[in-house]
PDB file of C-alpha atoms in Angstrom:
ATOM      1  CA  MET A  24     -13.678   8.267  -9.404  1.00 91.00           C
ATOM      2  CA  ASP A  25     -12.589  11.679 -10.580  1.00 96.00           C
ATOM      3  CA  GLN A  26      -8.812  12.273 -10.467  1.00 96.00           C
ATOM      4  CA  HIS A  27      -9.051  15.380  -8.360  1.00 97.00           C
ATOM      5  CA  VAL A  28     -11.010  13.406  -5.741  1.00 96.00           C
ATOM      6  CA  ILE A  29      -8.322  10.736  -5.726  1.00 97.00           C
ATOM      7  CA  GLU A  30      -5.570  13.306  -5.327  1.00 97.00           C
ATOM      8  CA  ALA A  31      -7.416  15.133  -2.445  1.00 97.00           C
ATOM      9  CA  GLU A  32      -7.933  11.828  -0.585  1.00 97.00           C
ATOM     10  CA  LEU A  33      -4.270  10.859  -1.028  1.00 98.00           C
ATOM     11  CA  ALA A  34      -3.160  14.274   0.032  1.00 97.00           C
ATOM     12  CA  SER A  35      -5.256  13.931   3.282  1.00 96.00           C
ATOM     13  CA  ALA A  36      -3.521  10.680   4.023  1.00 97.00           C
ATOM     14  CA  GLY A  37       0.058  12.117   3.711  1.00 96.00           C
ATOM     15  CA  ASP A  38       0.907  11.691   7.416  1.00 95.00           C
ATOM     16  CA  LEU A  39      -0.323   8.065   7.331  1.00 96.00           C
ATOM     17  CA  LEU A  40       1.669   7.370   4.183  1.00 96.00           C
ATOM     18  CA  ASP A  41       4.809   8.802   5.606  1.00 94.00           C
ATOM     19  CA  SER A  42       4.530   6.967   8.924  1.00 92.00           C
ATOM     20  CA  THR A  43       3.148   3.598   8.183  1.00 93.00           C
ATOM     21  CA  PRO A  44       5.556   0.938   6.715  1.00 92.00           C
ATOM     22  CA  ILE A  45       3.054  -1.859   5.951  1.00 96.00           C
ATOM     23  CA  ALA A  46       0.017  -2.190   3.768  1.00 98.00           C
ATOM     24  CA  HIS A  47      -2.301  -4.986   2.950  1.00 98.00           C
ATOM     25  CA  LEU A  48      -2.498  -5.967  -0.747  1.00 99.00           C
ATOM     26  CA  ALA A  49      -5.585  -7.721  -2.011  1.00 99.00           C
ATOM     27  CA  TYR A  50      -5.496  -9.444  -5.396  1.00 99.00           C
ATOM     28  CA  THR A  51      -6.851 -12.468  -7.201  1.00 98.00           C
ATOM     29  CA  GLY A  52      -4.679 -15.630  -7.167  1.00 98.00           C
ATOM     30  CA  THR A  53      -4.018 -17.712 -10.272  1.00 97.00           C
ATOM     31  CA  ASP A  54      -6.602 -20.185  -9.034  1.00 97.00           C
ATOM     32  CA  GLY A  55      -9.296 -17.406  -8.979  1.00 97.00           C
ATOM     33  CA  THR A  56      -9.489 -17.156  -5.096  1.00 98.00           C
ATOM     34  CA  PRO A  57      -8.815 -13.849  -3.249  1.00 98.00           C
ATOM     35  CA  ARG A  58      -5.627 -13.208  -1.424  1.00 98.00           C
ATOM     36  CA  VAL A  59      -4.652 -10.437   1.003  1.00 98.00           C
ATOM     37  CA  VAL A  60      -0.867 -10.228   1.962  1.00 98.00           C
ATOM     38  CA  PRO A  61       0.996  -7.675   4.086  1.00 98.00           C
ATOM     39  CA  VAL A  62       3.586  -5.792   1.994  1.00 97.00           C
ATOM     40  CA  GLY A  63       6.098  -2.987   2.458  1.00 95.00           C
ATOM     41  CA  PHE A  64       5.288  -0.101   0.166  1.00 97.00           C
ATOM     42  CA  TRP A  65       6.700   3.240  -1.078  1.00 97.00           C
ATOM     43  CA  TRP A  66       4.493   6.068  -2.174  1.00 97.00           C
ATOM     44  CA  THR A  67       6.075   7.990  -4.993  1.00 97.00           C
ATOM     45  CA  GLY A  68       3.468  10.776  -5.056  1.00 96.00           C
ATOM     46  CA  HIS A  69       1.642   9.064  -7.942  1.00 96.00           C
ATOM     47  CA  GLN A  70       1.973   5.280  -7.396  1.00 98.00           C
ATOM     48  CA  PHE A  71       2.422   2.767  -4.636  1.00 98.00           C
ATOM     49  CA  VAL A  72       5.404   0.667  -5.222  1.00 98.00           C
ATOM     50  CA  VAL A  73       5.542  -2.885  -3.804  1.00 98.00           C
ATOM     51  CA  SER A  74       8.643  -5.099  -4.492  1.00 98.00           C
ATOM     52  CA  THR A  75       9.158  -8.808  -4.098  1.00 98.00           C
ATOM     53  CA  ALA A  76      11.080 -11.756  -5.493  1.00 97.00           C
ATOM     54  CA  ASP A  77      10.380 -12.216  -9.229  1.00 97.00           C
ATOM     55  CA  THR A  78       9.294 -15.826  -8.324  1.00 97.00           C
ATOM     56  CA  ALA A  79       6.700 -14.752  -5.825  1.00 97.00           C
ATOM     57  CA  PRO A  80       3.177 -16.162  -6.560  1.00 97.00           C
ATOM     58  CA  LYS A  81       1.737 -12.638  -6.625  1.00 98.00           C
ATOM     59  CA  VAL A  82       3.937 -11.752  -9.499  1.00 98.00           C
ATOM     60  CA  ALA A  83       2.176 -14.338 -11.802  1.00 97.00           C
ATOM     61  CA  ALA A  84      -1.248 -13.505 -10.490  1.00 98.00           C
ATOM     62  CA  LEU A  85      -0.849  -9.749 -11.077  1.00 98.00           C
ATOM     63  CA  SER A  86       0.517 -10.285 -14.555  1.00 96.00           C
ATOM     64  CA  THR A  87      -2.679 -12.305 -15.340  1.00 96.00           C
ATOM     65  CA  ASN A  88      -5.100 -10.009 -13.382  1.00 98.00           C
ATOM     66  CA  PRO A  89      -3.722  -6.589 -12.391  1.00 98.00           C
ATOM     67  CA  ASP A  90      -6.787  -5.307 -10.483  1.00 98.00           C
ATOM     68  CA  VAL A  91      -5.856  -4.776  -6.772  1.00 99.00           C
ATOM     69  CA  ALA A  92      -6.855  -3.135  -3.563  1.00 99.00           C
ATOM     70  CA  LEU A  93      -4.573  -1.792  -1.047  1.00 98.00           C
ATOM     71  CA  THR A  94      -5.302  -0.804   2.590  1.00 98.00           C
ATOM     72  CA  ILE A  95      -2.945   1.138   4.825  1.00 98.00           C
ATOM     73  CA  ASP A  96      -4.205   1.589   8.332  1.00 96.00           C
ATOM     74  CA  THR A  97      -3.060   2.458  11.886  1.00 94.00           C
ATOM     75  CA  GLY A  98      -4.507   3.057  15.382  1.00 89.00           C
ATOM     76  CA  GLY A  99      -5.581   0.521  17.866  1.00 81.00           C
ATOM     77  CA  ARG A 100      -8.573   2.468  19.258  1.00 86.00           C
ATOM     78  CA  PRO A 101     -11.507   4.064  17.515  1.00 80.00           C
ATOM     79  CA  ASP A 102     -10.478   7.557  18.360  1.00 83.00           C
ATOM     80  CA  ASP A 103      -7.044   7.152  16.631  1.00 87.00           C
ATOM     81  CA  ALA A 104      -7.935   4.722  13.862  1.00 92.00           C
ATOM     82  CA  ARG A 105      -6.844   5.953  10.409  1.00 95.00           C
ATOM     83  CA  ALA A 106      -7.059   4.108   7.170  1.00 96.00           C
ATOM     84  CA  LEU A 107      -6.550   4.580   3.471  1.00 98.00           C
ATOM     85  CA  SER A 108      -8.290   2.393   1.055  1.00 98.00           C
ATOM     86  CA  VAL A 109      -7.095   2.207  -2.583  1.00 99.00           C
ATOM     87  CA  ARG A 110      -8.230   0.467  -5.780  1.00 99.00           C
ATOM     88  CA  GLY A 111      -6.135   0.321  -8.780  1.00 99.00           C
ATOM     89  CA  ARG A 112      -4.151  -1.557 -11.374  1.00 98.00           C
ATOM     90  CA  ALA A 113      -0.700  -3.094 -10.863  1.00 98.00           C
ATOM     91  CA  ASP A 114       2.060  -2.781 -13.462  1.00 98.00           C
ATOM     92  CA  VAL A 115       4.549  -5.485 -12.885  1.00 98.00           C
ATOM     93  CA  ARG A 116       8.146  -5.104 -14.150  1.00 98.00           C
ATOM     94  CA  ILE A 117      10.996  -7.389 -13.510  1.00 98.00           C
ATOM     95  CA  VAL A 118      14.194  -5.520 -12.902  1.00 98.00           C
ATOM     96  CA  ASP A 119      17.931  -6.549 -12.520  1.00 98.00           C
ATOM     97  CA  GLY A 120      19.218  -6.155  -8.883  1.00 97.00           C
ATOM     98  CA  VAL A 121      17.113  -4.531  -6.112  1.00 98.00           C
ATOM     99  CA  VAL A 122      14.210  -2.128  -6.524  1.00 98.00           C
ATOM    100  CA  GLU A 123      15.364   1.151  -5.141  1.00 96.00           C
ATOM    101  CA  GLU A 124      11.865   1.854  -3.690  1.00 97.00           C
ATOM    102  CA  PHE A 125      12.171  -1.409  -1.749  1.00 97.00           C
ATOM    103  CA  LEU A 126      15.217  -0.004   0.009  1.00 97.00           C
ATOM    104  CA  ALA A 127      13.553   3.422   0.557  1.00 95.00           C
ATOM    105  CA  ALA A 128      10.493   1.668   2.146  1.00 94.00           C
ATOM    106  CA  ALA A 129      12.638  -0.344   4.445  1.00 93.00           C
ATOM    107  CA  ARG A 130      14.511   2.831   5.576  1.00 93.00           C
ATOM    108  CA  LYS A 131      11.151   4.072   7.191  1.00 91.00           C
ATOM    109  CA  THR A 132      11.657   1.744  10.075  1.00 92.00           C
ATOM    110  CA  MET A 133      15.442   1.403  10.369  1.00 95.00           C
ATOM    111  CA  ASP A 134      18.283   3.555  11.496  1.00 96.00           C
ATOM    112  CA  THR A 135      21.227   4.287   9.166  1.00 95.00           C
ATOM    113  CA  GLU A 136      23.382   1.276  10.249  1.00 97.00           C
ATOM    114  CA  ALA A 137      20.424  -1.216  10.069  1.00 97.00           C
ATOM    115  CA  ALA A 138      19.368   0.085   6.693  1.00 96.00           C
ATOM    116  CA  ALA A 139      22.944  -0.327   5.325  1.00 97.00           C
ATOM    117  CA  GLN A 140      23.050  -3.936   6.507  1.00 98.00           C
ATOM    118  CA  PHE A 141      19.661  -4.564   5.109  1.00 97.00           C
ATOM    119  CA  GLU A 142      20.827  -3.108   1.716  1.00 97.00           C
ATOM    120  CA  ARG A 143      23.900  -5.314   1.682  1.00 98.00           C
ATOM    121  CA  SER A 144      21.883  -8.450   2.468  1.00 98.00           C
ATOM    122  CA  CYS A 145      19.235  -7.550  -0.216  1.00 97.00           C
ATOM    123  CA  ARG A 146      21.928  -6.944  -2.771  1.00 97.00           C
ATOM    124  CA  GLN A 147      23.423 -10.480  -2.114  1.00 97.00           C
ATOM    125  CA  MET A 148      19.979 -12.191  -2.108  1.00 97.00           C
ATOM    126  CA  TYR A 149      18.193 -10.729  -5.126  1.00 97.00           C
ATOM    127  CA  ASP A 150      19.564 -11.015  -8.571  1.00 97.00           C
ATOM    128  CA  ARG A 151      16.200  -9.802  -9.881  1.00 98.00           C
ATOM    129  CA  MET A 152      13.036  -8.394  -8.282  1.00 98.00           C
ATOM    130  CA  ALA A 153       9.509  -7.573  -9.290  1.00 98.00           C
ATOM    131  CA  ARG A 154       8.667  -3.872  -9.096  1.00 99.00           C
ATOM    132  CA  ILE A 155       4.850  -3.643  -8.743  1.00 99.00           C
ATOM    133  CA  ALA A 156       3.527  -0.142  -9.461  1.00 99.00           C
ATOM    134  CA  ILE A 157       0.003   0.550  -8.353  1.00 99.00           C
ATOM    135  CA  THR A 158      -1.804   3.491  -9.855  1.00 98.00           C
ATOM    136  CA  PRO A 159      -4.853   4.551  -7.797  1.00 98.00           C
ATOM    137  CA  ARG A 160      -8.168   4.700  -9.704  1.00 98.00           C
ATOM    138  CA  TRP A 161     -10.139   5.051  -6.372  1.00 98.00           C
ATOM    139  CA  ALA A 162      -9.039   6.184  -2.980  1.00 98.00           C
ATOM    140  CA  ARG A 163     -10.738   6.996   0.257  1.00 97.00           C
ATOM    141  CA  TYR A 164      -9.125   8.120   3.527  1.00 97.00           C
ATOM    142  CA  TYR A 165     -10.654   7.709   6.906  1.00 94.00           C
ATOM    143  CA  ASP A 166      -9.780   9.361  10.144  1.00 91.00           C
ATOM    144  CA  PHE A 167     -12.274   8.078  12.688  1.00 85.00           C
ATOM    145  CA  GLY A 168     -11.003  10.315  15.553  1.00 82.00           C
ATOM    146  CA  ALA A 169     -11.542  13.415  13.394  1.00 85.00           C
ATOM    147  CA  GLY A 170     -15.009  12.140  12.324  1.00 80.00           C
ATOM    148  CA  ARG A 171     -13.959  11.340   8.860  1.00 83.00           C
ATOM    149  CA  MET A 172     -15.634   7.969   8.364  1.00 80.00           C
ATOM    150  CA  PRO A 173     -17.465   5.961   5.850  1.00 83.00           C
ATOM    151  CA  VAL A 174     -20.779   7.577   4.799  1.00 84.00           C
ATOM    152  CA  PHE A 175     -22.857   4.713   6.181  1.00 86.00           C
ATOM    153  CA  LEU A 176     -21.277   5.057   9.577  1.00 83.00           C
ATOM    154  CA  GLN A 177     -21.630   8.736   9.578  1.00 83.00           C
ATOM    155  CA  GLU A 178     -25.380   8.280   8.901  1.00 84.00           C
ATOM    156  CA  LEU A 179     -25.827   5.835  11.576  1.00 86.00           C
ATOM    157  CA  ALA A 180     -23.953   8.137  14.094  1.00 81.00           C
ATOM    158  CA  GLU A 181     -26.204  10.972  13.065  1.00 83.00           C
ATOM    159  CA  ARG A 182     -29.362   8.856  13.443  1.00 88.00           C
ATOM    160  CA  SER A 183     -28.305   7.666  16.907  1.00 86.00           C
ATOM    161  CA  GLY A 184     -27.620  11.186  17.984  1.00 77.00           C
ATOM    162  CA  ARG A 185     -23.745  10.823  18.299  1.00 66.00           C
TER     163      ARG A 185
END
């Protein structure tokens, strides 16, 4: 996918990226089978950053096979459903202490006092963390209520007169 198209799709999803704290990360486990796990994320404007313990199974798996997919979605009804689908490669780095984007992502859902307590707990718990930076190579944003849907659904809707 052309970089300009990726950037346009991601820009269209700005509100979703700012307001949604959880994504679903798909990757291939070390045994070769697919995995999908919920993860907190931080969008830097160029990469999605996911953080975890350096001993988490996904760290070993992504170090071997860095190809991933990420979905961020919201809405419980068709008229307010929005989703961003991303494909890319993960770059895993082990860092001392807590990954700063991990704390920034947590702050999306916490007031100041809760965020401070969370940070203290994390700094006690993690001597090291894995910082997983996902660079998008493909992205598509859907806003079903606004009629921005996958091409195959748009074609079905047009054929059915909707």
